[in-house]
Coordinates of N, CA and C in Angstrom, one line a residue:
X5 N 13.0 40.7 63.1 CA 13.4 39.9 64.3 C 14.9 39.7 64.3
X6 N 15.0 39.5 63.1 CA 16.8 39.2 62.7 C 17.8 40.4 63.6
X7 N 16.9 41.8 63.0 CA 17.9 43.1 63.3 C 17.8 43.0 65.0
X8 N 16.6 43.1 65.2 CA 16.4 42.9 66.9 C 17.1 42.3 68.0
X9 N 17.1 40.9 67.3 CA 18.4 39.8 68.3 C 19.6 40.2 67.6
X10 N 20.0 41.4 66.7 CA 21.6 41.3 66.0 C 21.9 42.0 67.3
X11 N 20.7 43.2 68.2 CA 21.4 44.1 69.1 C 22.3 43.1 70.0
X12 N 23.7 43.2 70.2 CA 24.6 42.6 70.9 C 24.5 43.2 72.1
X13 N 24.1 44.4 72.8 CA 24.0 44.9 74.1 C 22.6 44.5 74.8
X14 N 22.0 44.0 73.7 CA 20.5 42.9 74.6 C 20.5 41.4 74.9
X15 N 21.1 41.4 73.6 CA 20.9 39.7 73.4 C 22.4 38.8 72.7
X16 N 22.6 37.9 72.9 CA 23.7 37.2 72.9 C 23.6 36.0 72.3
X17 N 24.3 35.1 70.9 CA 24.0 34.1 70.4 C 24.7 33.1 71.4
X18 N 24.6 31.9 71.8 CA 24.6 31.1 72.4 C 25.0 29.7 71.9
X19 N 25.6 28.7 72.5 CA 25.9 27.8 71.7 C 25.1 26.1 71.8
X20 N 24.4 26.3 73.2 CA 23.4 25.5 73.9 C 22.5 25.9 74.4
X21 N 21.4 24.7 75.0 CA 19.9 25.5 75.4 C 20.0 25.1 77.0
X22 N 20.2 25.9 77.6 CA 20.2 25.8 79.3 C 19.5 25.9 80.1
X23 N 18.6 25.0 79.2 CA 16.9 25.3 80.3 C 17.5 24.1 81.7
X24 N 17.8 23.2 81.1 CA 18.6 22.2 82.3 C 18.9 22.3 83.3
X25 N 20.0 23.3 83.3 CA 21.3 23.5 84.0 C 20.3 24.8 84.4
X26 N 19.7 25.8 84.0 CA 18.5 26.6 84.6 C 17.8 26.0 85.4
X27 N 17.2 25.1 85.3 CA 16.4 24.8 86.3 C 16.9 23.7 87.4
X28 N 18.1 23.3 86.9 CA 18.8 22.6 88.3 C 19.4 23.6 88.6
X29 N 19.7 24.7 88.8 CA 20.5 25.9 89.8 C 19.1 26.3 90.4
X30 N 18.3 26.7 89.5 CA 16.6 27.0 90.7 C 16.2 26.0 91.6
X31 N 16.1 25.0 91.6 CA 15.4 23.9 92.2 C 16.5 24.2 93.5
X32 N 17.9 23.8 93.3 CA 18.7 23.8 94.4 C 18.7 25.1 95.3
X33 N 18.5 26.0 94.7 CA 18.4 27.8 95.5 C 17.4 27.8 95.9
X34 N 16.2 27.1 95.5 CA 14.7 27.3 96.2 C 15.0 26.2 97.5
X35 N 15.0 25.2 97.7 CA 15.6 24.1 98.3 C 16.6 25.1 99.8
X36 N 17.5 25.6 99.3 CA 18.2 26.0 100.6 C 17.1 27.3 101.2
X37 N 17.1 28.2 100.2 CA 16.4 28.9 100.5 C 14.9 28.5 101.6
X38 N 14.4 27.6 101.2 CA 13.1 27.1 102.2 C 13.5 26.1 103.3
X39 N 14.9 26.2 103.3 CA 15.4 25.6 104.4 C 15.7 27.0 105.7
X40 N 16.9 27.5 105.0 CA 16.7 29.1 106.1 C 15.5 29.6 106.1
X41 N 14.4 29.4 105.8 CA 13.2 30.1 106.1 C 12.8 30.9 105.3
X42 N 13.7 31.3 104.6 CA 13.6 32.9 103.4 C 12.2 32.7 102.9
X43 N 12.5 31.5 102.4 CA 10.8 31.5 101.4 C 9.8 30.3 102.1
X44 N 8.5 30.4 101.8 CA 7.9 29.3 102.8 C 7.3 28.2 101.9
X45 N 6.5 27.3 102.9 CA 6.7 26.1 101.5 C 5.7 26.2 100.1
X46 N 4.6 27.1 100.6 CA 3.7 27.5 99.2 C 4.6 28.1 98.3
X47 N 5.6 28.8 98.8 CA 6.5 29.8 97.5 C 7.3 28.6 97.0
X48 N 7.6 28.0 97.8 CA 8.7 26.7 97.5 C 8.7 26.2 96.3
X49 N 6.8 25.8 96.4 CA 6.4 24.5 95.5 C 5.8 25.5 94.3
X50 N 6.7 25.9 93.5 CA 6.4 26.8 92.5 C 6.9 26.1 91.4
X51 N 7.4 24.5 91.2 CA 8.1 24.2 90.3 C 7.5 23.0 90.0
X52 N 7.8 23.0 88.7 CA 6.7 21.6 87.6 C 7.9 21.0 87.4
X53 N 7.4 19.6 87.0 CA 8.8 18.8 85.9 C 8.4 19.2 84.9
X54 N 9.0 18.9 84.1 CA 9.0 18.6 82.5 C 8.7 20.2 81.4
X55 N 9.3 21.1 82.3 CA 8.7 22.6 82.2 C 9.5 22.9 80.6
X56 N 8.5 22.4 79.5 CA 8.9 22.4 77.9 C 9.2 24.3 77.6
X57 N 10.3 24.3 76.9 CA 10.6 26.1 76.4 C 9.7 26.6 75.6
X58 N 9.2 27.4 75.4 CA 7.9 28.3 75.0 C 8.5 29.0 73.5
X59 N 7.2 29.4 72.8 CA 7.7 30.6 71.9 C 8.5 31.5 72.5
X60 N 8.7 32.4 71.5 CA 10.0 33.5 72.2 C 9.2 34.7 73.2
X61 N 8.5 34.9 72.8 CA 7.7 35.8 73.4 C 6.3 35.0 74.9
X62 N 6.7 34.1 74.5 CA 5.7 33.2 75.7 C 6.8 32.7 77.1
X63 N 6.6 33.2 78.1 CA 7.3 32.6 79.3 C 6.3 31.6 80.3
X64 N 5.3 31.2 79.7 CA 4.6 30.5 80.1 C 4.8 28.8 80.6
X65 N 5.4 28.4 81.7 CA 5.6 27.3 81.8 C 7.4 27.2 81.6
X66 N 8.0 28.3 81.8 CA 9.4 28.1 81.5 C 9.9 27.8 82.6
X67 N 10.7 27.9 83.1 CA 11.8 27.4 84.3 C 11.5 28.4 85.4
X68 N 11.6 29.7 85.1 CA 11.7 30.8 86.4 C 10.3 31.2 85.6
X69 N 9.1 30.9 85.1 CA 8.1 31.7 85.1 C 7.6 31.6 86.6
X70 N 7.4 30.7 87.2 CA 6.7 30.6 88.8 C 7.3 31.1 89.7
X71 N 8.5 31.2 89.2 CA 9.7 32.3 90.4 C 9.8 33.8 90.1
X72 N 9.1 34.2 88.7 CA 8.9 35.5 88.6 C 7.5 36.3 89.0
X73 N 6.2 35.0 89.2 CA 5.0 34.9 89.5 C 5.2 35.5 91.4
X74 N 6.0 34.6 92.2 CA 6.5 34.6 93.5 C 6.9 36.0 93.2
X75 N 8.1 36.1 92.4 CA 8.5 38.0 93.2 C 8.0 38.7 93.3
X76 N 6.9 38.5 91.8 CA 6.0 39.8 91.7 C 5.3 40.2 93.1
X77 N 4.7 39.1 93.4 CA 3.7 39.8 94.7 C 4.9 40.4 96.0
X78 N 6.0 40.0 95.7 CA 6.9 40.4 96.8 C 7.3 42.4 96.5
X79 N 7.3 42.4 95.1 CA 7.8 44.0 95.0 C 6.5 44.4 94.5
X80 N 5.4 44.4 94.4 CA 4.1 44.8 94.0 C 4.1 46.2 94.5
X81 N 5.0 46.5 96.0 CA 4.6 47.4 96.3 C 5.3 48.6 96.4
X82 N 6.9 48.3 95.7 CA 7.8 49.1 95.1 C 7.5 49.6 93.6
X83 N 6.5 49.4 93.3 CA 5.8 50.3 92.1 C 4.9 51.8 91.7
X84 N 4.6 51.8 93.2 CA 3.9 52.7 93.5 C 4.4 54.3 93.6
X85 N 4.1 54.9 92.9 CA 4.5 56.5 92.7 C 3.3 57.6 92.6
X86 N 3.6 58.5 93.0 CA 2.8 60.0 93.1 C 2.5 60.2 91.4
X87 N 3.2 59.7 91.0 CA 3.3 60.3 89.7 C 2.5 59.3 88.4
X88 N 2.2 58.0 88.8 CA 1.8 57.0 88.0 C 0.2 57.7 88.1
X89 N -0.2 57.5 86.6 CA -1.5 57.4 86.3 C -2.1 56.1 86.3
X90 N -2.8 55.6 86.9 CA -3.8 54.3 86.6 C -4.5 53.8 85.3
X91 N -5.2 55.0 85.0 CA -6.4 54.5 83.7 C -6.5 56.6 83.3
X92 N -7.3 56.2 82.6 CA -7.9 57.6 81.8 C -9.0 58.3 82.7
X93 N -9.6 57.3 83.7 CA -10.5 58.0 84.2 C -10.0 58.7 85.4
X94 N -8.7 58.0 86.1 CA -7.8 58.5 86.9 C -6.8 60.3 86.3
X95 N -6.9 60.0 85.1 CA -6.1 61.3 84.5 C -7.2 62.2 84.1
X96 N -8.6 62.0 83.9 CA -9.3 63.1 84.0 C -9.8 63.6 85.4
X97 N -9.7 62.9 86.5 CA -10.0 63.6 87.8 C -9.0 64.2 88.1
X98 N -7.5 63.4 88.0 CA -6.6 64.8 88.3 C -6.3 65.9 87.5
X99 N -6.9 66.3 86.4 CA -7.2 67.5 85.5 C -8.5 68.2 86.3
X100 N -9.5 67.4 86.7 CA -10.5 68.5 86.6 C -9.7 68.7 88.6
X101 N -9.4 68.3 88.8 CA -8.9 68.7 90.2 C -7.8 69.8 90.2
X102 N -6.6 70.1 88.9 CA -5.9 70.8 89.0 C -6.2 72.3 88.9
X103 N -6.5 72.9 90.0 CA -6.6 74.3 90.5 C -6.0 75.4 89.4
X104 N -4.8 75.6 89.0 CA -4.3 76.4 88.2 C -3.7 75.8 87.0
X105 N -4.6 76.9 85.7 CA -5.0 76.9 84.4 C -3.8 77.0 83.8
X106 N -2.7 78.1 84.1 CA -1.3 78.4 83.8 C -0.8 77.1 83.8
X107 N -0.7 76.4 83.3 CA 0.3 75.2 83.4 C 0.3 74.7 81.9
X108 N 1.6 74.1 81.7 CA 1.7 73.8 80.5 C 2.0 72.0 80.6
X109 N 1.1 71.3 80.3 CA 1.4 69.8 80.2 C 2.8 69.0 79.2
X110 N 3.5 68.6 79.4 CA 4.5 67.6 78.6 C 4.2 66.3 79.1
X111 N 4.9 65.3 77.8 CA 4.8 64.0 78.1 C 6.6 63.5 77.3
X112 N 6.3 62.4 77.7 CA 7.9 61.8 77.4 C 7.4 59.8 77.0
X113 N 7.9 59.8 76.0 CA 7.4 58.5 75.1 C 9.2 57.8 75.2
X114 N 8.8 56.9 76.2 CA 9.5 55.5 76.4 C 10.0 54.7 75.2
X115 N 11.0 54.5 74.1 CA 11.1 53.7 73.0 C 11.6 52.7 73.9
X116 N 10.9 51.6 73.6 CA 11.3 50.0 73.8 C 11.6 49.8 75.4
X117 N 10.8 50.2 76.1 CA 11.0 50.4 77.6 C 11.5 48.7 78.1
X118 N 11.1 47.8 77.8 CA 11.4 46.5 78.5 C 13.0 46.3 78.2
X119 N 13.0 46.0 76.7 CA 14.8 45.9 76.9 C 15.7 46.7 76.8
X120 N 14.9 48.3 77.6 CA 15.9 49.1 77.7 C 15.8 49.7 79.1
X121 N 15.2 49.0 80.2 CA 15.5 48.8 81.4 C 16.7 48.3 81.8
X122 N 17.5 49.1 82.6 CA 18.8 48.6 83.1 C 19.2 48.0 84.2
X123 N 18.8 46.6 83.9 CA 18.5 45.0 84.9 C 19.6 45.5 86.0
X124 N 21.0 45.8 86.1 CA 21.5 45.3 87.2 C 21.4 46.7 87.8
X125 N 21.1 47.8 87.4 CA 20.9 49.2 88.2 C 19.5 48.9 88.9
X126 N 18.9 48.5 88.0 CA 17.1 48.4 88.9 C 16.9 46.9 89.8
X127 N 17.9 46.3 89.9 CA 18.2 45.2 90.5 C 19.0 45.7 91.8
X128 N 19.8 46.7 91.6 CA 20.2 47.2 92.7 C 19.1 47.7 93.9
X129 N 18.8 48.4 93.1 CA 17.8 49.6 93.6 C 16.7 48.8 94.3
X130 N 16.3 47.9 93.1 CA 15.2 46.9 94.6 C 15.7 46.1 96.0
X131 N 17.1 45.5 95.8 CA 17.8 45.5 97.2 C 18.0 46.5 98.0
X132 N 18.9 47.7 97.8 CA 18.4 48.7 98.3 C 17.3 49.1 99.2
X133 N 16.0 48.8 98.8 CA 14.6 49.6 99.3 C 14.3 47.8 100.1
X134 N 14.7 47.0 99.7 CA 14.0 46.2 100.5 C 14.9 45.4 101.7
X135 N 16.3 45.6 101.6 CA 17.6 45.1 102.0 C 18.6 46.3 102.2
X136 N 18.2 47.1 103.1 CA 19.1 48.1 102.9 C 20.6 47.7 103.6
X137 N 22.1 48.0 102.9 CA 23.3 47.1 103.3 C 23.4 47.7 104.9
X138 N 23.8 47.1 105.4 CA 24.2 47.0 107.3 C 25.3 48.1 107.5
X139 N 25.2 48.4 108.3 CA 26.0 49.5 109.1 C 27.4 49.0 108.6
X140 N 27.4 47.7 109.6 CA 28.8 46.7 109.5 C 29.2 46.3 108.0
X141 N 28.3 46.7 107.0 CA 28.7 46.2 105.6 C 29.1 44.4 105.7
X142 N 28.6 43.9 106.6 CA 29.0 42.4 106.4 C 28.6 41.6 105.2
X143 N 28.6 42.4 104.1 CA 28.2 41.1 103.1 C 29.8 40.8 102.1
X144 N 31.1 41.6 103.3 CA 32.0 41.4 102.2 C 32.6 40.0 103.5
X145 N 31.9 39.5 104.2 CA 32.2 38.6 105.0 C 31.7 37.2 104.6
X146 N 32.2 36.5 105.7 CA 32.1 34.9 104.8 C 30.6 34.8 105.6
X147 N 29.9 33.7 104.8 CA 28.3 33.4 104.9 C 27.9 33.1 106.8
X148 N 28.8 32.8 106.9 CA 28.5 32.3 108.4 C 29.0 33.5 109.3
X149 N 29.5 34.5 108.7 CA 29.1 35.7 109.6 C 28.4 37.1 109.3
X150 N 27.9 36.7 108.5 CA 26.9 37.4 107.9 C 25.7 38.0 108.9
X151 N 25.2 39.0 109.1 CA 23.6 39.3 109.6 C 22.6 38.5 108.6
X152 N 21.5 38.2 109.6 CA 20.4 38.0 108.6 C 19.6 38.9 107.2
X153 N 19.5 40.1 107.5 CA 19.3 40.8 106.8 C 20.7 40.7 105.1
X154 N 21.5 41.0 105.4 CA 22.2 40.5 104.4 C 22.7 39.1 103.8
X155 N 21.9 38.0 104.1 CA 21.8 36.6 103.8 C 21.2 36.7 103.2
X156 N 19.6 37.6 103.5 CA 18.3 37.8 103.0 C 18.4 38.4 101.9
X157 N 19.6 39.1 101.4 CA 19.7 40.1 100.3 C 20.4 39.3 99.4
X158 N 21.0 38.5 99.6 CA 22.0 37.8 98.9 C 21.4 36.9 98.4
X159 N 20.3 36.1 99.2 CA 19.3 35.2 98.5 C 18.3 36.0 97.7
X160 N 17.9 36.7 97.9 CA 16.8 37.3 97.0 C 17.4 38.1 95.8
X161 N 19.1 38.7 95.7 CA 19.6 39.3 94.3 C 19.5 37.8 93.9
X162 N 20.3 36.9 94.1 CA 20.2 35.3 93.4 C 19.1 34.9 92.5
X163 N 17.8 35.1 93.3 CA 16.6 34.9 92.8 C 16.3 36.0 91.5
X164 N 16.4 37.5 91.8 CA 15.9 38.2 90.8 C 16.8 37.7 89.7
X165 N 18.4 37.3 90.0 CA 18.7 37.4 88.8 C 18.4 36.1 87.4
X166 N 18.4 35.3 88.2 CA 17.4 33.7 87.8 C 16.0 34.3 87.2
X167 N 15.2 35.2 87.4 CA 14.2 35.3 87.4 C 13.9 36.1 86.1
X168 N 15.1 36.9 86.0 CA 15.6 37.8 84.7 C 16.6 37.7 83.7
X169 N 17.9 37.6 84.1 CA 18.4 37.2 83.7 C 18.7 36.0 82.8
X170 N 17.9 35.3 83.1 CA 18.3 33.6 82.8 C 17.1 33.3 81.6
X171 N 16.8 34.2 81.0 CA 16.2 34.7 79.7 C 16.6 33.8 78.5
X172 N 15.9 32.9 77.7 CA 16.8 32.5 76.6 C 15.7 32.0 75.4
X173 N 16.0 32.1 74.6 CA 15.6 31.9 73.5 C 15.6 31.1 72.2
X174 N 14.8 30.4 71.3 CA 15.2 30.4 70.4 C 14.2 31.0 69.0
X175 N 15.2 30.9 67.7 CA 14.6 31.6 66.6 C 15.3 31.6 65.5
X176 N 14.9 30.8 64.8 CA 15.7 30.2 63.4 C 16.7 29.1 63.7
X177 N 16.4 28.3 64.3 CA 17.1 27.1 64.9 C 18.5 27.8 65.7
X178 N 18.7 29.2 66.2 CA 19.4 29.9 67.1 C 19.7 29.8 68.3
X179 N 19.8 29.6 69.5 CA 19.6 30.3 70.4 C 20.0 31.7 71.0
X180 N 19.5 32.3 71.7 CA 19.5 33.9 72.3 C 19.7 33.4 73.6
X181 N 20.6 34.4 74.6 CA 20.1 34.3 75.8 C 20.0 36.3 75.8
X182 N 19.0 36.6 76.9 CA 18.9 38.0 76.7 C 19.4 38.7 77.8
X183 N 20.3 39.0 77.9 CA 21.2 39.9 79.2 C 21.3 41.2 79.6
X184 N 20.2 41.6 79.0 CA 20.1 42.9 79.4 C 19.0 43.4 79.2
X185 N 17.9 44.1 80.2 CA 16.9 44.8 79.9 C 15.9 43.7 80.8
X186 N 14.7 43.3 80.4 CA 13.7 42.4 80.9 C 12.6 42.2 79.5
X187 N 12.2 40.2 79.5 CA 11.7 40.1 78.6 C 10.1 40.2 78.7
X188 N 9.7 40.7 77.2 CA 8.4 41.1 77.5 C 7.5 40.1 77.5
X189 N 6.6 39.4 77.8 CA 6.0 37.9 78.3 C 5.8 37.9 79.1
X190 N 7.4 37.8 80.4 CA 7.8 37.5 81.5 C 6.9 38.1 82.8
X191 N 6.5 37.5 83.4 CA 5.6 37.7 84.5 C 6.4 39.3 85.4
X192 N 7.6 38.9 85.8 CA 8.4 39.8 86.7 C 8.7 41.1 85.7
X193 N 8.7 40.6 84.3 CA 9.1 42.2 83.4 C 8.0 43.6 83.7
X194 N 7.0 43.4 83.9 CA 6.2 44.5 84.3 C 6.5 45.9 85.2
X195 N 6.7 45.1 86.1 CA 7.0 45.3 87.7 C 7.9 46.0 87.5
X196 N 8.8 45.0 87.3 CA 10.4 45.9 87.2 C 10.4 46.8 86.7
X197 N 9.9 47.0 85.2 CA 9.9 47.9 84.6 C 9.2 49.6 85.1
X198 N 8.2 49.4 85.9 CA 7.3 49.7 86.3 C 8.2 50.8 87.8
X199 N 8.9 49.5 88.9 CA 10.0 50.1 89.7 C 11.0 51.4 88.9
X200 N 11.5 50.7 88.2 CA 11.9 51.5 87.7 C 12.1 52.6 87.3
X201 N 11.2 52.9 86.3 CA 9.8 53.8 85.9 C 10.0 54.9 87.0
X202 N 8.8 54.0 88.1 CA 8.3 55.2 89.1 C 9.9 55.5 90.2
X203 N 11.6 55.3 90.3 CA 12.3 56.0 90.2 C 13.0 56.6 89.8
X204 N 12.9 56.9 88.4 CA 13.4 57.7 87.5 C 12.3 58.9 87.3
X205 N 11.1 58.9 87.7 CA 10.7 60.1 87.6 C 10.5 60.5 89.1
X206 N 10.6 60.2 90.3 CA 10.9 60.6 91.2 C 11.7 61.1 91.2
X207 N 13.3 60.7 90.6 CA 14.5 61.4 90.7 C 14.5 62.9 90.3
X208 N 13.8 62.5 88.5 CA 13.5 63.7 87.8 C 12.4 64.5 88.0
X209 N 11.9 64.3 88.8 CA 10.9 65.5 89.1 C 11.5 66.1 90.8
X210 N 11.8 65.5 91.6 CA 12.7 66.1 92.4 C 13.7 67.4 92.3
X211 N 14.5 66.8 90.7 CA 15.2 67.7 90.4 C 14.5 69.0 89.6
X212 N 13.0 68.7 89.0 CA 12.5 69.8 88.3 C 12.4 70.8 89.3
X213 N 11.2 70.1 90.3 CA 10.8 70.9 91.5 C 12.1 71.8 92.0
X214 N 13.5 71.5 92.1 CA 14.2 72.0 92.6 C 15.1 73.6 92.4
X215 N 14.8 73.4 90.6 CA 15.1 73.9 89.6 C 14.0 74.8 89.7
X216 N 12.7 75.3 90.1 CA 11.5 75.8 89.8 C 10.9 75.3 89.0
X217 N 11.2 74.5 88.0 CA 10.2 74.1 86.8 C 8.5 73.5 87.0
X218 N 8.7 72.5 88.2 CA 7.4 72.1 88.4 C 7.3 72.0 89.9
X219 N 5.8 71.9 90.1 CA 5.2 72.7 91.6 C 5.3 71.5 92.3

């Protein structure tokens, strides 16, 4: 566990526990947020008092577990790929369905996929697909001239990054906060991981197909 939190490009020792000052920055961004309408009042009311910090690997009851619970259903459907297998019973129909025998199968084995997802690229990429930036680029403008659509982006990177970012830990009377990748527990780590996932092999099979390699 020691060598794990030593990685400095995932995790960071800390000098206080900011569950506090975490959950007073959420409470206040949920709050405006359900004022502009962004989010409505069932998403709103996603927040407990007294939300005590968990084992390290438990995000159960933490500060943004109920606001990573809320995203999830919001990108559920930015997961979806040509290329994702479901279950085993799903990978033996598409075998007994593949028409030509000539083919040579590969696979590619993920080391440590959660904290070696790259948060602010795949954070991008879900704005992107769900917020695409304005013709006008108005988001280098001040709030009050902004389009809606770019308000809406602005609140919702806010949220993912609360939702991910704001990761922390303790372990050996320590604290961690984890800044890079997504932790594993975490309700929204799946997903993301998962987005992610299914564009990186879009990209790379795009490029195989292009190459001739695959059909």
């Amino acid at each position: 566990m020691e060598e794990l939190l030593g990685d400095n490009t995932k995790f960071k020792l800390v000098d206080n526990d900011s569950t506090i000052t975490n959950e007073d920055q959420l409470i206040r961004l949920l709050s405006r947020l359900k004022k502009d309408n962004f989010i409505t009042e069932t998403e709103y009311k996603l927040h407990k008092e007294n939300c005590p910090l968990r084992p390290v690997m438990s995000a159960i009851k933490t500060v943004n577990y109920g606001l990573g619970k809320m995203l999830t259903s919001r990108l559920s459907h930015l997961r979806q790929s040509q290329y994702v297998i479901k279950d085993s019973s799903d990978f033996v129909t598409k075998l007994t369905n593949t028409k030509n025998v000539d083919k040579l199968m590969i696979s590619f084995d993920v080391v440590s996929l959660f904290t070696n997802v790259p948060l602010t690229f795949t954070v991008d990429y879900i704005l992107d697909q769900l917020y695409p930036v304005c013709s006008t680029n108005c988001l280098q403008l001040s709030k009050s001239k902004q389009c809606v659509d770019c308000k809406r982006r602005i609140g919702f990177q806010t949220l993912l990054e609360i939702a991910t970012s704001k990761t922390h830990l303790s372990f050996n009377n320590k604290i961690y906060v984890q800044h890079d990748g997504v932790a594993m527990g975490a309700p929204l780590a799946p997903i993301i991981a998962d987005i992610f996932m299914a564009y990186l092999e879009t990209t790379l099979m795009d490029e195989l197909i292009s190459l001739g390699v695959c059909e």
